Amino acid sequence: MTSIQHALDHSIRPDLRQMSAYHVPSAAGMVKLDAMENPFRMPPEYHARLGERLAQVDLQRYPVPTYSELKQRICHTLGVPQGHEVVLGNGSDELITMLALACVQREQRARVLAPVPGFVMYAMTAQLLGLDFIGVPLKPDFSLDLEAMLAAIHAQQPQLIFLAYPNNPTANLFSRADIEAILRASRGIVVVDEAYQPFANDSFMPQLLEYENLVVMRTVSKMGLAGIRLGYMSAHPALLAEIEKLRPPYNVNVLSEACALFALEHAQIFKEQAAQICAERTLQSARLQALPGVEVFPSQANFLLLRLKNADQVFSSLLEQGVLVKNVGKMHALLANCLRVTIGTAAENLRFYQALENILARTA
Ligand SMILES: *Cc1c(COP(=O)(O)O)cnc(C)c1O
C-alpha cells in the first residue's frame, strides 16, 4: 500500500508543499479590528424577517445558475451603469481566481501586475495558478509610481493588472489620472478593485462606458456581509461572457443569494452604517494623530494605517490587552513599523485608542 508520504511526493506540486496556509489568527474574546469587518449587525427588527425569508429557500434545489434577480438587484442598487451586467463570485477572492484562470496559457506564462504593498490575494492567486506576479513598489507616500508602472507595463505586457481603489493595506485612493494612464497604456485587462467603495468618495464604475479593458470589482464583505461571501464585477459584455464560461455554475449558494437579496432591499441600512463608520474614522484618525510618535495615513477605507516607533512591541502589548489588529510591518519595506486597524464601533475604537495610549505612555 502507498504511504501518505509517497502519495504526497507523487501527487502534490512541490511549490504548494513549500507554502503555508493563509493564517487567520483566533480572535475569540478579543476586540477584533484586524479584518475590516463592519462591526454592526442589521437592526434586530430585520432579523425575524430575514429568518422567514431564509426558511422559504428550497435547500434541496441547486441555485438557478443565471442568478438573474440578484444580478438585477445588484446592478440597480449598487451603481452599475445601464446596459452593463455583472458576474458573481463566492467573494471577490473567487473573482480574482476566475480572472487569473482566464489568462492562463499553456505555451507561455501569463503575467499579473499590481502595485505593492497591495492586497495579498493578487500575488497568491497568481502563484497558485502558475502566472508570474510583477509587483511594482508604490512611492513612500503610497501613491502610484506611474513612471515605474508604465515602464513595467511596456516591458512585461501583463495580461492582468490589479489596482485596489482604495488600496489595502495603505487605505488611500490612487490618483484617477494615473489609473486612466494605466488603462490607456495596457493592452490587457485592468481590474479596479473597489472592495472599500462604501467608504470612499469615488468610483470607476462610470468609466466602464469609456474603457473597454476595464473591470470594476466589488464585494459586499466590507459593506457588512462578509459572512455570506459574495463578490461581483462588471466589465464589457464580451469579457464577462468569457469569464462566465469558467465560473462554477452554482458558485453562490441559495442562502447567500436570499440573504443578499434581502440586504439589498434594505440597502439604506448599510449606507447609514457606512456613514457612521466614516464619521468614526474621522474621530479616530484625529485623536490617534494627536498621540506622540504616531503617524496616521489618510484613509478612504474602513481602516487606518498607522506608523509607530516600535510596531512589533505595540502589537504584542495590544494582544495582551485583548485588542487584535493587523501587524503589516513585515509585508513590505514601505510598511516598516506599520499597523492596520479596522474602524469598529465607537466603544471598540475607544478601547483601541486607550490601549495604545497606555502602551505608549508606558514605553515612553
Ligand atoms: C477585503 C478585500 C477583498 C475581499 O474580498 P471578498 O473575498 O469579497 O471578501 C477584495 N479586495 C480587497 C482589496 C480587499 O481588501
CSV table of C-alpha atoms in Angstrom, one decimal, residues 1-308:
chain,number,residue,atom,x,y,z
A,1,MET,CA,0.0,0.0,0.0
A,2,THR,CA,1.2,3.5,-0.8
A,3,SER,CA,2.2,5.6,2.3
A,4,ILE,CA,0.8,9.1,2.6
A,5,GLN,CA,4.4,10.4,2.2
A,6,HIS,CA,4.7,8.6,-1.2
A,7,ALA,CA,1.3,9.8,-2.2
A,8,LEU,CA,2.1,13.4,-1.4
A,9,ASP,CA,5.5,13.1,-3.1
A,10,HIS,CA,3.9,11.6,-6.2
A,11,SER,CA,0.8,13.8,-6.4
A,12,ILE,CA,1.1,17.2,-4.8
A,13,ARG,CA,3.0,20.0,-6.5
A,14,PRO,CA,6.3,20.8,-4.8
A,15,ASP,CA,5.7,24.6,-4.7
A,16,LEU,CA,2.5,24.0,-2.8
A,17,ARG,CA,4.2,21.8,-0.2
A,18,GLN,CA,6.7,24.6,0.4
A,19,MET,CA,3.9,27.1,1.1
A,20,SER,CA,2.0,27.6,4.4
A,21,ALA,CA,-1.8,28.0,4.6
A,22,TYR,CA,-3.3,31.5,4.8
A,23,HIS,CA,-3.2,32.2,8.6
A,24,VAL,CA,-6.2,33.7,10.3
A,25,PRO,CA,-5.4,34.3,14.0
A,26,SER,CA,-8.1,33.4,16.6
A,27,ALA,CA,-10.0,36.4,17.8
A,28,ALA,CA,-12.1,34.7,20.5
A,29,GLY,CA,-12.9,37.2,23.2
A,30,MET,CA,-10.9,39.9,21.6
A,31,VAL,CA,-11.7,43.4,20.3
A,32,LYS,CA,-11.5,42.3,16.6
A,33,LEU,CA,-10.0,45.1,14.5
A,34,ASP,CA,-7.9,43.0,12.1
A,35,ALA,CA,-10.1,42.2,9.1
A,36,MET,CA,-12.1,45.3,8.0
A,37,GLU,CA,-15.4,43.8,9.0
A,38,ASN,CA,-18.4,46.1,9.5
A,39,PRO,CA,-18.9,46.0,13.3
A,40,PHE,CA,-22.7,46.5,13.1
A,41,ARG,CA,-25.5,43.9,12.7
A,42,MET,CA,-28.7,44.7,10.9
A,43,PRO,CA,-31.2,46.2,13.4
A,44,PRO,CA,-33.0,43.4,15.4
A,45,GLU,CA,-36.4,44.0,13.7
A,46,TYR,CA,-35.0,42.8,10.4
A,47,HIS,CA,-33.6,39.5,11.8
A,48,ALA,CA,-37.0,37.8,12.1
A,49,ARG,CA,-37.9,38.9,8.6
A,50,LEU,CA,-34.6,37.6,7.2
A,51,GLY,CA,-35.2,34.4,9.1
A,52,GLU,CA,-38.6,33.9,7.5
A,53,ARG,CA,-37.1,34.6,4.1
A,54,LEU,CA,-34.3,32.1,4.6
A,55,ALA,CA,-36.9,29.5,5.8
A,56,GLN,CA,-38.6,29.7,2.4
A,57,VAL,CA,-35.5,28.8,0.5
A,58,ASP,CA,-35.5,25.5,-1.3
A,59,LEU,CA,-32.4,24.0,0.2
A,60,GLN,CA,-32.9,20.7,-1.7
A,61,ARG,CA,-32.5,22.5,-5.0
A,62,TYR,CA,-29.4,23.8,-6.7
A,63,PRO,CA,-29.3,27.5,-7.2
A,64,VAL,CA,-30.6,28.8,-10.6
A,65,PRO,CA,-27.3,29.5,-12.2
A,66,THR,CA,-28.3,32.6,-14.0
A,67,TYR,CA,-28.9,34.4,-10.7
A,68,SER,CA,-30.9,37.0,-12.7
A,69,GLU,CA,-32.9,38.5,-9.9
A,70,LEU,CA,-29.9,39.0,-7.7
A,71,LYS,CA,-27.8,40.4,-10.6
A,72,GLN,CA,-30.6,42.8,-11.5
A,73,ARG,CA,-30.8,44.0,-7.9
A,74,ILE,CA,-27.1,44.5,-7.7
A,75,CYS,CA,-27.0,46.5,-11.0
A,76,HIS,CA,-30.0,48.5,-9.9
A,77,THR,CA,-28.9,49.3,-6.3
A,78,LEU,CA,-25.1,49.5,-6.5
A,79,GLY,CA,-24.5,51.8,-9.4
A,80,VAL,CA,-23.6,49.5,-12.3
A,81,PRO,CA,-24.1,51.6,-15.5
A,82,GLN,CA,-27.1,50.9,-17.7
A,83,GLY,CA,-26.6,48.2,-20.2
A,84,HIS,CA,-23.8,46.6,-18.1
A,85,GLU,CA,-24.1,43.2,-16.4
A,86,VAL,CA,-22.3,41.6,-13.6
A,87,VAL,CA,-20.6,38.2,-12.9
A,88,LEU,CA,-21.0,36.9,-9.3
A,89,GLY,CA,-18.3,35.3,-7.3
A,90,ASN,CA,-18.1,33.4,-3.9
A,91,GLY,CA,-16.4,36.6,-2.6
A,92,SER,CA,-14.2,38.7,-4.8
A,93,ASP,CA,-11.5,36.2,-3.9
A,94,GLU,CA,-13.2,33.8,-6.4
A,95,LEU,CA,-13.5,36.6,-9.0
A,96,ILE,CA,-9.7,37.1,-8.7
A,97,THR,CA,-9.2,33.4,-9.3
A,98,MET,CA,-11.6,33.4,-12.3
A,99,LEU,CA,-9.8,36.3,-13.9
A,100,ALA,CA,-6.4,34.8,-13.4
A,101,LEU,CA,-7.7,31.4,-14.6
A,102,ALA,CA,-9.0,33.0,-17.8
A,103,CYS,CA,-5.4,34.3,-18.6
A,104,VAL,CA,-3.5,31.0,-18.0
A,105,GLN,CA,-1.8,29.8,-21.1
A,106,ARG,CA,0.0,26.5,-21.8
A,107,GLU,CA,2.6,28.0,-24.1
A,108,GLN,CA,3.8,31.0,-22.2
A,109,ARG,CA,3.4,32.1,-18.5
A,110,ALA,CA,0.9,34.9,-18.3
A,111,ARG,CA,1.8,37.9,-16.1
A,112,VAL,CA,-0.2,39.7,-13.4
A,113,LEU,CA,1.0,43.1,-12.3
A,114,ALA,CA,0.0,45.1,-9.3
A,115,PRO,CA,1.5,47.8,-7.1
A,116,VAL,CA,3.0,46.7,-3.8
A,117,PRO,CA,2.3,46.7,-1.0
A,118,GLY,CA,-1.2,45.6,-2.0
A,119,PHE,CA,-3.9,43.0,-1.5
A,120,VAL,CA,-2.1,39.7,-0.9
A,121,MET,CA,-4.6,37.6,-2.9
A,122,TYR,CA,-3.4,39.0,-6.2
A,123,ALA,CA,0.1,37.6,-5.8
A,124,MET,CA,-1.0,34.5,-4.1
A,125,THR,CA,-3.6,33.6,-6.8
A,126,ALA,CA,-1.1,34.3,-9.5
A,127,GLN,CA,1.4,32.0,-7.8
A,128,LEU,CA,-1.1,29.2,-7.3
A,129,LEU,CA,-2.3,29.2,-10.9
A,130,GLY,CA,1.2,29.5,-12.4
A,131,LEU,CA,1.2,33.1,-13.5
A,132,ASP,CA,4.1,35.4,-12.9
A,133,PHE,CA,3.5,38.1,-10.5
A,134,ILE,CA,5.1,41.5,-11.0
A,135,GLY,CA,4.9,43.8,-8.0
A,136,VAL,CA,5.7,47.5,-8.7
A,137,PRO,CA,6.6,49.4,-5.5
A,138,LEU,CA,4.4,52.4,-4.6
A,139,LYS,CA,6.1,55.6,-3.7
A,140,PRO,CA,6.9,56.2,0.0
A,141,ASP,CA,3.7,58.3,0.3
A,142,PHE,CA,1.8,55.2,-1.1
A,143,SER,CA,0.9,56.9,-4.3
A,144,LEU,CA,1.4,55.0,-7.6
A,145,ASP,CA,4.8,55.3,-9.2
A,146,LEU,CA,3.3,56.0,-12.6
A,147,GLU,CA,6.7,56.0,-14.4
A,148,ALA,CA,7.6,52.6,-12.9
A,149,MET,CA,4.1,51.2,-13.6
A,150,LEU,CA,4.2,52.3,-17.3
A,151,ALA,CA,7.7,51.0,-17.7
A,152,ALA,CA,6.7,47.6,-16.3
A,153,ILE,CA,3.6,47.5,-18.4
A,154,HIS,CA,5.6,48.2,-21.6
A,155,ALA,CA,8.3,45.8,-20.8
A,156,GLN,CA,6.1,42.9,-19.5
A,157,GLN,CA,2.8,43.4,-21.3
A,158,PRO,CA,0.8,41.9,-18.4
A,159,GLN,CA,-2.4,40.1,-19.1
A,160,LEU,CA,-3.9,41.4,-15.9
A,161,ILE,CA,-3.3,44.5,-13.8
A,162,PHE,CA,-4.9,44.8,-10.3
A,163,LEU,CA,-5.4,48.2,-8.7
A,164,ALA,CA,-7.3,48.3,-5.4
A,165,TYR,CA,-9.1,51.6,-5.1
A,166,PRO,CA,-8.8,52.4,-2.2
A,167,ASN,CA,-5.7,50.3,-1.7
A,168,ASN,CA,-5.3,47.7,1.1
A,169,PRO,CA,-3.3,48.0,3.4
A,170,THR,CA,-2.5,51.6,2.7
A,171,ALA,CA,-6.1,52.9,2.8
A,172,ASN,CA,-5.6,55.7,0.1
A,173,LEU,CA,-7.1,56.2,-3.3
A,174,PHE,CA,-4.6,56.4,-6.1
A,175,SER,CA,-4.7,59.3,-8.5
A,176,ARG,CA,-7.5,59.0,-11.1
A,177,ALA,CA,-5.3,60.4,-13.8
A,178,ASP,CA,-2.6,57.7,-13.0
A,179,ILE,CA,-5.2,55.0,-13.3
A,180,GLU,CA,-6.5,56.3,-16.5
A,181,ALA,CA,-3.0,56.5,-17.9
A,182,ILE,CA,-2.6,52.8,-16.9
A,183,LEU,CA,-5.9,51.9,-18.6
A,184,ARG,CA,-4.7,53.6,-21.8
A,185,ALA,CA,-1.2,52.0,-21.7
A,186,SER,CA,-2.3,48.5,-21.0
A,187,ARG,CA,-3.1,46.1,-23.9
A,188,GLY,CA,-4.6,43.7,-21.3
A,189,ILE,CA,-7.3,43.8,-18.7
A,190,VAL,CA,-7.1,46.4,-15.8
A,191,VAL,CA,-9.1,45.4,-12.7
A,192,VAL,CA,-10.1,48.3,-10.4
A,193,ASP,CA,-10.9,46.5,-7.1
A,194,GLU,CA,-13.4,48.6,-5.2
A,195,ALA,CA,-13.8,46.5,-2.1
A,196,TYR,CA,-13.8,49.6,0.1
A,197,GLN,CA,-16.1,51.7,-2.2
A,198,PRO,CA,-18.8,52.1,0.6
A,199,PHE,CA,-16.3,54.3,2.5
A,200,ALA,CA,-14.7,56.1,-0.4
A,201,ASN,CA,-15.9,59.2,-2.3
A,202,ASP,CA,-15.0,57.9,-5.7
A,203,SER,CA,-15.5,55.0,-8.1
A,204,PHE,CA,-14.5,53.8,-11.6
A,205,MET,CA,-17.9,52.3,-12.3
A,206,PRO,CA,-19.0,55.1,-14.6
A,207,GLN,CA,-15.7,54.6,-16.6
A,208,LEU,CA,-16.9,51.2,-17.8
A,209,LEU,CA,-18.5,53.2,-20.6
A,210,GLU,CA,-15.2,54.7,-21.6
A,211,TYR,CA,-12.6,52.0,-21.2
A,212,GLU,CA,-13.3,48.6,-22.8
A,213,ASN,CA,-10.4,46.9,-21.0
A,214,LEU,CA,-11.7,48.0,-17.5
A,215,VAL,CA,-13.1,45.6,-14.9
A,216,VAL,CA,-14.7,47.0,-11.8
A,217,MET,CA,-14.8,44.5,-9.0
A,218,ARG,CA,-16.7,44.9,-5.7
A,219,THR,CA,-17.8,42.8,-2.8
A,220,VAL,CA,-20.5,43.0,-0.1
A,221,SER,CA,-17.9,41.9,2.5
A,222,LYS,CA,-16.7,45.3,3.8
A,223,MET,CA,-20.2,46.7,3.5
A,224,GLY,CA,-21.4,44.4,6.2
A,225,LEU,CA,-22.0,40.9,4.8
A,226,ALA,CA,-18.5,39.3,5.0
A,227,GLY,CA,-20.1,36.1,6.2
A,228,ILE,CA,-22.2,35.4,3.1
A,229,ARG,CA,-19.2,35.5,0.6
A,230,LEU,CA,-20.5,37.5,-2.4
A,231,GLY,CA,-18.5,39.5,-4.9
A,232,TYR,CA,-19.5,40.9,-8.2
A,233,MET,CA,-17.7,42.5,-11.1
A,234,SER,CA,-18.8,44.4,-14.2
A,235,ALA,CA,-16.9,44.9,-17.5
A,236,HIS,CA,-17.5,44.9,-21.2
A,237,PRO,CA,-20.1,42.2,-22.1
A,238,ALA,CA,-17.6,40.4,-24.3
A,239,LEU,CA,-15.2,39.9,-21.4
A,240,LEU,CA,-18.0,38.9,-19.0
A,241,ALA,CA,-19.1,36.3,-21.5
A,242,GLU,CA,-15.6,34.7,-21.4
A,243,ILE,CA,-15.5,34.7,-17.6
A,244,GLU,CA,-19.0,33.1,-17.4
A,245,LYS,CA,-17.5,30.1,-19.2
A,246,LEU,CA,-15.2,29.3,-16.3
A,247,ARG,CA,-17.5,30.3,-13.4
A,248,PRO,CA,-18.6,27.3,-11.4
A,249,PRO,CA,-22.3,27.2,-12.2
A,250,TYR,CA,-23.5,27.1,-8.6
A,251,ASN,CA,-20.8,29.2,-7.0
A,252,VAL,CA,-23.2,31.4,-5.0
A,253,ASN,CA,-25.3,29.3,-2.6
A,254,VAL,CA,-29.0,29.7,-2.2
A,255,LEU,CA,-28.7,31.1,1.4
A,256,SER,CA,-26.2,33.7,0.4
A,257,GLU,CA,-28.4,34.6,-2.6
A,258,ALA,CA,-31.5,35.0,-0.5
A,259,CYS,CA,-29.6,36.9,2.2
A,260,ALA,CA,-28.1,39.3,-0.4
A,261,LEU,CA,-31.5,40.0,-2.0
A,262,PHE,CA,-32.9,40.8,1.4
A,263,ALA,CA,-30.0,43.1,2.3
A,264,LEU,CA,-30.2,44.9,-1.0
A,265,GLU,CA,-33.9,45.6,-0.5
A,266,HIS,CA,-32.7,47.4,2.7
A,267,ALA,CA,-29.6,48.9,1.3
A,268,GLN,CA,-30.2,52.1,3.2
A,269,ILE,CA,-29.2,50.3,6.4
A,270,PHE,CA,-25.8,49.6,5.1
A,271,LYS,CA,-25.4,53.1,3.7
A,272,GLU,CA,-26.2,54.5,7.1
A,273,GLN,CA,-23.7,52.1,8.8
A,274,ALA,CA,-21.0,53.2,6.3
A,275,ALA,CA,-21.6,56.8,7.0
A,276,GLN,CA,-21.3,56.1,10.8
A,277,ILE,CA,-18.1,54.2,10.2
A,278,CYS,CA,-16.7,57.1,8.1
A,279,ALA,CA,-17.6,59.5,11.0
A,280,GLU,CA,-15.8,57.2,13.4
A,281,ARG,CA,-12.8,57.1,11.1
A,282,THR,CA,-12.6,60.9,11.2
A,283,LEU,CA,-12.7,60.9,15.0
A,284,GLN,CA,-10.3,58.0,15.5
A,285,SER,CA,-7.8,59.5,13.0
A,286,ALA,CA,-7.8,62.9,14.7
A,287,ARG,CA,-7.2,61.5,18.2
A,288,LEU,CA,-4.6,59.0,17.1
A,289,GLN,CA,-2.8,61.7,15.2
A,290,ALA,CA,-2.5,63.7,18.5
A,291,LEU,CA,-0.6,60.8,20.2
A,292,PRO,CA,3.2,61.3,20.3
A,293,GLY,CA,5.1,59.2,17.8
A,294,VAL,CA,2.0,58.0,15.9
A,295,GLU,CA,1.7,58.8,12.2
A,296,VAL,CA,-1.8,58.3,10.7
A,297,PHE,CA,-2.1,58.0,7.0
A,298,PRO,CA,-5.1,59.4,5.1
A,299,SER,CA,-7.9,56.8,4.7
A,300,GLN,CA,-10.8,56.4,2.3
A,301,ALA,CA,-11.5,53.0,3.7
A,302,ASN,CA,-12.9,51.4,6.9
A,303,PHE,CA,-9.4,51.1,8.4
A,304,LEU,CA,-6.4,53.2,9.3
A,305,LEU,CA,-2.8,52.6,8.6
A,306,LEU,CA,-0.5,53.8,11.4
A,307,ARG,CA,3.2,54.1,11.7
A,308,LEU,CA,4.7,53.8,15.2
